[in-house]
Structures are given as C-alpha cells and as structure tokens.
Amino acid sequence: TADGRRAVSGSYDQTLKVWNLVTGAEEATLWGHSDHVIAVAVTADGQRAVSGSYDQTLKVWNLATGTEEATLRGHTSLVYAVAVTADGRRAVSASADQTLKVWNLTTGEEEATSRQHTAGANAVAVTADGQCAVSASADQTLKVWNLATRAEVARLWGHTDWIRAVAVTADGRRAVSGSYDQTLK
C-alpha cells in the first residue's frame, strides 16, 4: 500500500495474501481464483486490490474486509498484468490474448478493449495522471496509448526478446522496460 505498511501478493496456490510489513505477519488470505494469481495492483488509498489470474479473470478485493467485490470477465487467455489509475477508478489489464482492457472499478464494467500488440501483452503501467498506459509484449514492443481514445501515441522498440516488465516515471515522461533479452531499456 502507499503508506508502506501493507503488501499484497499473488500466488500459484490461487490465493492473495495481505502482509503487514511492520510485523512481517500475514494479515489475511483471499480466496476466489481458480488458477494461479500472477498479477496484483493496489489502489493508491490502499482500500482495494485488483488481481489477475491464469483463470482469465480479474477480481476486485476490499482489503479492509477481505471480501471479493467483483469478478471481471472478458479476457480469453491468461491475465498477465494489471495496473490501477491513481484515482482508483479504473484498472487496465494485459493478457496473453493480445488485448488490453480498461475496467471501471466502480461498476465492474469493461469500458474498452484494445488490441495493441501482435503477441501476448505481458505488462502494463499507467501514467500518474491516468491519461495513458504503456503496454509491453512478447512482440518485443512497448506501446503508449491514450486510455480515453485508445489511440496509439507511440511505439517503442529495441528489445530482441519478450518484454516482461514496464514501469513509468512519476512525471509520465519516461518508461523503463525489462526483457528476456537480459536488458533494461
């Protein structure tokens, strides 16, 4: 969480765990996915988490109560990554089905689907202002796209293998990516 007191992890045992980083104790185990949980994002206020799974779903969790608020369905393959906007209103998911989806976390509705890549979308990050997302793919590219219009703003390349991670600087002007080619760019 933003206050540095708690963390949420996903696991191959199909659960999420909430950890107290001050004491090191496990505070809760969250059950609900039917396959590996490989992506977790926590809202800036620390109240909710969004998880992505091999079961092709995302789940929205209330961290205060440990309850599942919603199951988000729409991907047709593994959900590799999820990011939430700073205001906690939206999530963006990346999937092996080559799509990125924008979800309204208030209603649980899918707002948009974007097919930005020619191979699985492995990672996603959202700019602090919530205007753009940066996605990374097995097609060896990064794409910057406008969340409102779903238009591609920029295409970045230079890796020679799958890109597995991406992060955006606080000012939204730069992205850092990590690839199976053993480089950071």
XYZ file of N, CA and C in Angstrom:
555
model
N 0.840 -1.184 0.000
C 0.000 0.000 0.000
C 0.881 1.241 0.000
N 0.319 2.367 -0.335
C 1.085 3.606 -0.461
C 1.739 4.035 0.846
N 1.144 3.673 1.973
C 1.729 4.066 3.260
C 2.893 3.169 3.679
N 3.169 2.134 2.893
C 4.294 1.251 3.172
C 4.070 0.286 4.328
N 2.852 0.163 4.800
C 2.575 -0.696 5.952
C 2.072 -2.084 5.575
N 1.522 -2.209 4.374
C 0.985 -3.495 3.944
C 1.380 -3.787 2.506
N 1.428 -5.070 2.179
C 1.669 -5.513 0.808
C 0.687 -6.625 0.498
N 0.395 -6.788 -0.788
C -0.495 -7.856 -1.229
C 0.248 -8.653 -2.280
N 0.273 -9.970 -2.119
C 0.963 -10.838 -3.070
C -0.003 -11.858 -3.651
N 0.278 -12.258 -4.886
C -0.473 -13.322 -5.533
C 0.364 -14.583 -5.525
N -0.290 -15.740 -5.696
C 0.430 -16.993 -5.580
C -0.090 -18.051 -6.544
N 0.769 -19.018 -6.822
C 0.370 -20.167 -7.623
C -0.648 -21.033 -6.882
N -0.824 -20.821 -5.572
C -1.826 -21.607 -4.829
C -3.227 -21.011 -4.958
N -3.416 -20.071 -5.889
C -4.704 -19.470 -6.232
C -5.193 -18.433 -5.224
N -4.312 -17.979 -4.347
C -4.707 -17.009 -3.325
C -3.948 -15.705 -3.464
N -4.450 -14.712 -2.733
C -3.712 -13.494 -2.468
C -3.466 -13.471 -0.975
N -2.348 -12.899 -0.582
C -2.059 -12.747 0.836
C -1.797 -11.284 1.126
N -2.349 -10.824 2.235
C -2.133 -9.462 2.705
C -1.127 -9.552 3.842
N -0.031 -8.798 3.719
C 1.078 -8.856 4.669
C 1.220 -7.535 5.414
N 1.478 -7.614 6.687
C 1.814 -6.455 7.497
C 3.325 -6.288 7.385
N 3.784 -5.215 6.764
C 5.218 -5.034 6.545
C 5.950 -4.551 7.788
N 5.215 -4.079 8.784
C 5.839 -3.660 10.038
C 6.204 -4.876 10.873
N 5.255 -5.824 10.988
C 5.477 -7.007 11.829
C 5.930 -8.227 11.037
N 5.696 -8.206 9.722
C 6.013 -9.365 8.893
C 4.933 -10.431 8.929
N 3.853 -10.176 9.622
C 2.790 -11.167 9.781
C 1.833 -11.151 8.596
N 1.291 -12.312 8.313
C 0.231 -12.429 7.328
C -1.068 -11.964 7.977
N -1.734 -10.986 7.358
C -2.983 -10.476 7.910
C -4.208 -11.205 7.376
N -4.138 -11.645 6.117
C -5.313 -12.296 5.525
C -4.905 -13.114 4.312
N -5.704 -14.139 4.027
C -5.605 -14.897 2.792
C -6.923 -14.725 2.067
N -6.839 -14.331 0.795
C -8.021 -14.073 -0.008
C -8.179 -15.177 -1.044
N -9.313 -15.872 -0.991
C -9.602 -16.991 -1.880
C -10.642 -16.582 -2.910
N -10.526 -17.092 -4.124
C -11.552 -16.817 -5.117
C -11.167 -17.194 -6.533
N -9.884 -17.108 -6.853
C -9.447 -17.506 -8.193
C -9.394 -19.026 -8.286
N -9.516 -19.535 -9.506
C -9.465 -20.978 -9.720
C -8.165 -21.431 -10.375
N -7.191 -20.516 -10.472
C -5.883 -20.859 -11.029
C -4.863 -19.854 -10.476
N -3.610 -19.964 -10.910
C -2.528 -19.126 -10.408
C -2.877 -17.640 -10.447
N -2.537 -16.920 -9.392
C -2.698 -15.469 -9.337
C -1.324 -14.878 -9.624
N -1.196 -14.191 -10.755
C 0.135 -13.717 -11.152
C 0.245 -12.204 -11.258
N -0.854 -11.496 -11.009
C -0.818 -10.037 -11.088
C -1.646 -9.444 -9.958
N -1.098 -8.425 -9.313
C -1.821 -7.729 -8.248
C -1.464 -6.246 -8.321
N -2.486 -5.411 -8.200
C -2.284 -3.967 -8.088
C -3.173 -3.482 -6.950
N -2.661 -2.516 -6.185
C -3.402 -1.963 -5.053
C -3.701 -0.500 -5.352
N -4.911 -0.068 -5.032
C -5.272 1.328 -5.248
C -4.426 2.220 -4.341
N -4.255 3.464 -4.752
C -3.397 4.398 -4.009
C -3.858 4.599 -2.579
N -5.158 4.508 -2.334
C -5.661 4.678 -0.965
C -5.520 3.416 -0.122
N -5.057 2.331 -0.728
C -4.834 1.085 -0.002
C -6.094 0.332 0.378
N -7.235 0.751 -0.152
C -8.507 0.130 0.233
C -8.869 -1.097 -0.602
N -8.368 -1.139 -1.842
C -8.747 -2.224 -2.731
C -7.531 -2.785 -3.454
N -7.673 -4.035 -3.852
C -6.671 -4.677 -4.698
C -7.388 -5.267 -5.899
N -6.674 -5.334 -7.016
C -7.188 -5.980 -8.219
C -6.175 -7.058 -8.580
N -6.666 -8.284 -8.773
C -5.782 -9.397 -9.086
C -6.115 -9.965 -10.458
N -5.083 -10.487 -11.122
C -5.241 -11.138 -12.420
C -4.720 -12.552 -12.327
N -5.346 -13.453 -13.089
C -5.058 -14.871 -12.912
C -4.982 -15.618 -14.243
N -4.372 -16.796 -14.156
C -4.396 -17.734 -15.270
C -5.828 -18.165 -15.576
N -6.772 -17.968 -14.647
C -8.163 -18.363 -14.881
C -8.900 -17.390 -15.793
N -8.186 -16.414 -16.373
C -8.690 -15.461 -17.357
C -9.554 -14.361 -16.749
N -9.560 -14.240 -15.424
C -10.371 -13.217 -14.771
C -9.504 -12.263 -13.967
N -10.135 -11.144 -13.626
C -9.601 -10.237 -12.621
C -10.613 -10.216 -11.487
N -10.130 -9.997 -10.278
C -11.019 -9.869 -9.136
C -10.679 -8.580 -8.404
N -11.713 -7.920 -7.912
C -11.570 -6.703 -7.130
C -11.841 -7.078 -5.674
N -10.915 -6.716 -4.792
C -10.975 -7.102 -3.385
C -11.061 -5.880 -2.492
N -11.877 -5.960 -1.464
C -11.929 -4.959 -0.413
C -10.915 -5.409 0.639
N -9.833 -4.651 0.803
C -8.766 -5.076 1.708
C -9.126 -4.882 3.179
N -10.063 -4.000 3.477
C -10.480 -3.810 4.873
C -11.259 -5.015 5.379
N -12.102 -5.586 4.508
C -12.941 -6.714 4.926
C -12.421 -8.058 4.427
N -11.522 -8.030 3.444
C -11.012 -9.273 2.868
C -12.007 -9.956 1.949
N -12.984 -9.204 1.462
C -14.018 -9.801 0.615
C -13.825 -9.433 -0.846
N -14.313 -10.314 -1.698
C -14.304 -10.085 -3.136
C -15.481 -9.187 -3.484
N -15.211 -8.090 -4.176
C -16.270 -7.164 -4.579
C -16.807 -7.477 -5.969
N -15.933 -7.957 -6.857
C -16.375 -8.209 -8.231
C -15.411 -9.155 -8.923
N -15.931 -9.880 -9.899
C -15.125 -10.667 -10.820
C -15.288 -10.040 -12.192
N -14.172 -9.721 -12.822
C -14.168 -9.064 -14.127
C -13.815 -10.102 -15.185
N -14.765 -10.345 -16.080
C -14.585 -11.356 -17.122
C -14.574 -10.700 -18.492
N -13.722 -11.211 -19.375
C -13.673 -10.685 -20.732
C -12.452 -11.155 -21.495
N -11.369 -11.441 -20.785
C -10.188 -11.967 -21.469
C -10.430 -13.421 -21.867
N -9.767 -13.838 -22.941
C -9.911 -15.214 -23.415
C -8.648 -16.037 -23.200
N -7.714 -15.486 -22.436
C -6.496 -16.213 -22.078
C -5.977 -15.644 -20.761
N -4.808 -16.081 -20.360
C -4.199 -15.695 -19.087
C -4.124 -14.191 -18.925
N -4.385 -13.700 -17.727
C -4.195 -12.286 -17.412
C -2.804 -12.172 -16.792
N -1.903 -11.502 -17.507
C -0.515 -11.387 -17.072
C -0.241 -10.197 -16.156
N -1.005 -9.113 -16.331
C -0.669 -7.903 -15.584
C -1.904 -7.046 -15.378
N -1.850 -6.231 -14.331
C -2.909 -5.270 -14.057
C -2.286 -4.035 -13.424
N -2.829 -2.872 -13.778
C -2.412 -1.603 -13.176
C -3.687 -0.824 -12.859
N -3.644 -0.013 -11.820
C -4.799 0.817 -11.478
C -4.420 2.287 -11.619
N -5.403 3.093 -11.971
C -5.166 4.528 -12.086
C -5.020 5.119 -10.689
N -4.371 6.250 -10.604
C -4.093 6.876 -9.310
C -5.363 7.206 -8.535
N -6.446 7.507 -9.246
C -7.700 7.822 -8.568
C -8.475 6.578 -8.133
N -7.984 5.390 -8.494
C -8.615 4.138 -8.095
C -9.901 3.818 -8.824
N -10.221 4.555 -9.861
C -11.486 4.348 -10.571
C -11.407 3.309 -11.684
N -10.197 3.124 -12.227
C -10.052 2.215 -13.357
C -8.859 1.279 -13.163
N -8.976 0.143 -13.838
C -7.855 -0.788 -13.922
C -7.622 -1.079 -15.392
N -6.372 -1.367 -15.729
C -6.014 -1.778 -17.082
C -5.349 -3.141 -16.950
N -5.829 -4.102 -17.731
C -5.280 -5.458 -17.675
C -4.628 -5.808 -19.002
N -3.609 -6.659 -18.912
C -2.875 -7.132 -20.087
C -2.953 -8.652 -20.104
N -3.194 -9.214 -21.289
C -3.439 -10.646 -21.377
C -2.681 -11.306 -22.512
N -2.510 -12.618 -22.371
C -1.928 -13.428 -23.436
C -2.820 -13.436 -24.677
N -4.075 -13.002 -24.546
C -4.975 -12.937 -25.700
C -4.687 -11.732 -26.601
N -3.591 -11.016 -26.330
C -3.104 -9.872 -27.104
C -3.915 -8.609 -26.873
N -4.778 -8.604 -25.873
C -5.590 -7.417 -25.626
C -5.232 -6.766 -24.303
N -5.588 -5.503 -24.260
C -5.572 -4.741 -23.021
C -7.007 -4.286 -22.811
N -7.457 -4.359 -21.576
C -8.821 -3.966 -21.272
C -8.811 -2.900 -20.189
N -9.706 -1.937 -20.340
C -9.905 -0.900 -19.335
C -11.197 -1.243 -18.610
N -11.108 -1.295 -17.271
C -12.237 -1.685 -16.429
C -12.637 -0.535 -15.526
N -13.928 -0.324 -15.366
C -14.450 0.637 -14.411
C -14.588 -0.102 -13.087
N -13.817 0.292 -12.084
C -13.819 -0.426 -10.815
C -15.024 -0.097 -9.942
N -15.745 0.953 -10.278
C -16.966 1.278 -9.540
C -18.115 0.375 -9.974
N -18.249 0.194 -11.293
C -19.358 -0.604 -11.816
C -18.974 -2.040 -12.133
N -17.673 -2.311 -12.275
C -17.223 -3.637 -12.677
C -17.340 -3.882 -14.170
N -17.681 -2.860 -14.914
C -17.881 -2.999 -16.356
C -16.585 -2.805 -17.134
N -16.487 -3.531 -18.240
C -15.393 -3.330 -19.184
C -15.715 -2.082 -19.990
N -14.820 -1.101 -19.959
C -15.042 0.144 -20.699
C -14.494 0.086 -22.111
N -13.409 -0.651 -22.289
C -12.776 -0.676 -23.601
C -11.859 -1.874 -23.725
N -11.683 -2.311 -24.961
C -10.709 -3.339 -25.296
C -9.832 -2.780 -26.395
N -8.550 -2.992 -26.252
C -7.617 -2.513 -27.251
C -6.657 -3.633 -27.620
N -6.530 -3.870 -28.896
C -5.573 -4.863 -29.380
C -4.365 -4.085 -29.908
N -3.422 -3.826 -29.029
C -2.261 -3.017 -29.374
C -1.099 -3.853 -29.913
N -1.090 -5.142 -29.606
C 0.084 -5.963 -29.899
C -0.255 -7.141 -30.815
N 0.797 -7.695 -31.428
C 0.640 -8.857 -32.299
C 0.995 -10.148 -31.585
N 1.289 -10.067 -30.308
C 1.544 -11.233 -29.462
C 1.013 -10.876 -28.068
N 1.146 -11.800 -27.143
C 0.608 -11.580 -25.804
C 1.090 -10.291 -25.161
N 0.168 -9.611 -24.475
C 0.516 -8.412 -23.708
C 0.928 -8.872 -22.314
N 2.187 -8.620 -21.957
C 2.774 -9.179 -20.744
C 2.788 -8.249 -19.551
N 2.759 -6.953 -19.777
C 2.899 -5.996 -18.683
C 2.195 -4.705 -19.066
N 1.790 -3.954 -18.042
C 1.140 -2.667 -18.294
C 1.406 -1.743 -17.118
N 1.564 -0.467 -17.417
C 1.708 0.579 -16.395
C 0.848 1.754 -16.836
N 0.364 2.514 -15.860
C -0.488 3.665 -16.144
C 0.222 4.916 -15.652
N 0.144 5.991 -16.441
C 0.759 7.251 -16.014
C 0.014 7.802 -14.806
N 0.693 8.608 -14.007
C 0.123 9.134 -12.768
C -1.131 9.959 -13.010
N -1.223 10.622 -14.162
C -2.410 11.418 -14.456
C -3.573 10.580 -14.991
N -3.342 9.276 -15.200
C -4.394 8.385 -15.664
C -4.769 8.555 -17.120
N -3.987 9.315 -17.864
C -4.314 9.585 -19.263
C -3.807 8.508 -20.224
N -2.656 7.923 -19.902
C -2.028 6.976 -20.819
C -1.634 5.690 -20.113
N -1.528 4.640 -20.911
C -0.994 3.369 -20.440
C 0.182 3.007 -21.335
N 1.131 2.275 -20.755
C 2.255 1.746 -21.515
C 2.174 0.235 -21.384
N 2.093 -0.445 -22.514
C 1.992 -1.900 -22.504
C 3.247 -2.507 -23.115
N 3.575 -3.699 -22.633
C 4.754 -4.429 -23.094
C 4.311 -5.796 -23.588
N 5.035 -6.322 -24.575
C 4.547 -7.529 -25.219
C 5.643 -8.506 -25.609
N 5.189 -9.716 -25.894
C 6.056 -10.736 -26.471
C 6.436 -10.369 -27.905
N 5.753 -9.387 -28.500
C 6.118 -8.941 -29.848
C 7.324 -8.001 -29.840
N 7.947 -7.838 -28.669
C 9.182 -7.079 -28.478
C 8.985 -5.564 -28.580
N 7.752 -5.110 -28.395
C 7.498 -3.673 -28.436
C 6.830 -3.198 -27.150
N 6.980 -1.897 -26.943
C 6.199 -1.171 -25.944
C 5.282 -0.260 -26.735
N 4.055 -0.106 -26.259
C 3.134 0.819 -26.907
C 2.590 1.758 -25.850
N 2.576 3.029 -26.186
C 1.974 4.040 -25.330
C 0.633 4.367 -25.970
N -0.431 4.305 -25.172
C -1.744 4.574 -25.745
C -2.601 5.392 -24.811
N -3.455 6.193 -25.429
C -4.354 7.075 -24.717
C -5.530 6.248 -24.213
N -5.790 6.286 -22.905
C -6.862 5.478 -22.344
C -8.248 5.928 -22.790
N -8.439 7.199 -23.023
C -9.756 7.697 -23.418
C -10.094 7.340 -24.867
N -9.130 7.533 -25.764
C -9.391 7.312 -27.188
C -8.923 5.944 -27.672
N -8.071 5.294 -26.889
C -7.443 4.021 -27.232
C -6.531 4.134 -28.451
N -6.160 5.355 -28.785
C -5.248 5.585 -29.904
C -3.809 5.367 -29.459
N -3.022 4.774 -30.336
C -1.601 4.600 -30.073
C -0.922 5.957 -30.149
N -0.193 6.318 -29.090
C 0.524 7.586 -29.031
C 1.963 7.396 -29.493
N 2.549 6.259 -29.138
C 3.938 5.978 -29.520
C 4.181 4.480 -29.504
N 5.135 4.059 -30.323
C 5.583 2.666 -30.341
C 7.080 2.684 -30.082
N 7.505 1.887 -29.121
C 8.917 1.845 -28.739
C 9.448 0.438 -28.964
N 10.624 0.341 -29.530
C 11.219 -0.964 -29.753
C 12.711 -0.890 -29.501
N 13.339 -2.038 -29.466
C 14.769 -2.111 -29.202
C 15.134 -3.408 -28.496
N 14.179 -4.035 -27.841
C 14.437 -5.344 -27.240
C 14.445 -6.411 -28.330
N 15.139 -7.505 -28.052
C 15.231 -8.604 -29.017
C 14.556 -9.870 -28.512
N 13.776 -9.759 -27.453
C 13.021 -10.891 -26.917
C 11.792 -10.335 -26.204
N 10.978 -11.211 -25.650
C 9.767 -10.802 -24.937
C 10.082 -9.726 -23.912
N 9.216 -8.752 -23.821
C 9.314 -7.743 -22.765
C 8.370 -8.185 -21.655
N 8.898 -8.316 -20.445
C 8.119 -8.871 -19.331
C 7.745 -7.850 -18.271
N 8.327 -6.654 -18.304
C 8.032 -5.676 -17.257
C 8.129 -4.270 -17.818
N 7.287 -3.380 -17.266
C 7.356 -1.978 -17.639
C 6.944 -1.133 -16.434
N 7.605 -0.002 -16.289
C 7.258 0.974 -15.248
C 7.345 2.356 -15.876
N 6.554 3.288 -15.342
C 6.524 4.653 -15.848
C 6.986 5.586 -14.739
N 7.792 6.578 -15.095
C 8.246 7.547 -14.107
C 7.066 8.381 -13.605
N 7.235 8.989 -12.445
C 6.155 9.751 -11.812
C 5.645 10.881 -12.696
N 6.522 11.487 -13.495
C 6.086 12.570 -14.370
C 5.492 12.076 -15.693
N 5.520 10.753 -15.924
C 4.930 10.178 -17.124
C 5.718 10.384 -18.393
N 6.931 10.895 -18.283
C 7.714 11.209 -19.483
C 8.619 10.074 -19.947
N 8.873 9.101 -19.066
C 9.771 8.007 -19.424
C 9.194 6.681 -18.947
N 9.591 5.635 -19.657
C 9.226 4.271 -19.259
C 10.501 3.448 -19.216
N 10.517 2.469 -18.339
C 11.637 1.528 -18.244
C 11.056 0.143 -18.464
N 11.724 -0.642 -19.295
C 11.239 -1.986 -19.594
C 12.341 -3.010 -19.373
N 11.911 -4.217 -19.002
C 12.821 -5.340 -18.822
C 12.397 -6.482 -19.708
N 13.386 -7.162 -20.288
C 13.103 -8.178 -21.282
C 13.864 -9.471 -21.005
N 13.364 -10.547 -21.604
C 14.091 -11.816 -21.557
C 15.436 -11.713 -22.284
N 15.665 -10.635 -23.036
C 16.964 -10.455 -23.683
C 18.021 -9.963 -22.691
N 17.649 -9.902 -21.423
C 18.526 -9.544 -20.305
C 18.958 -8.090 -20.331
N 18.103 -7.218 -20.879
C 18.404 -5.796 -20.875
C 17.256 -5.008 -20.263
N 17.608 -3.835 -19.784
C 16.647 -2.827 -19.393
C 16.768 -1.693 -20.389
N 15.675 -1.137 -20.773
C 15.706 -0.011 -21.723
C 14.815 1.083 -21.211
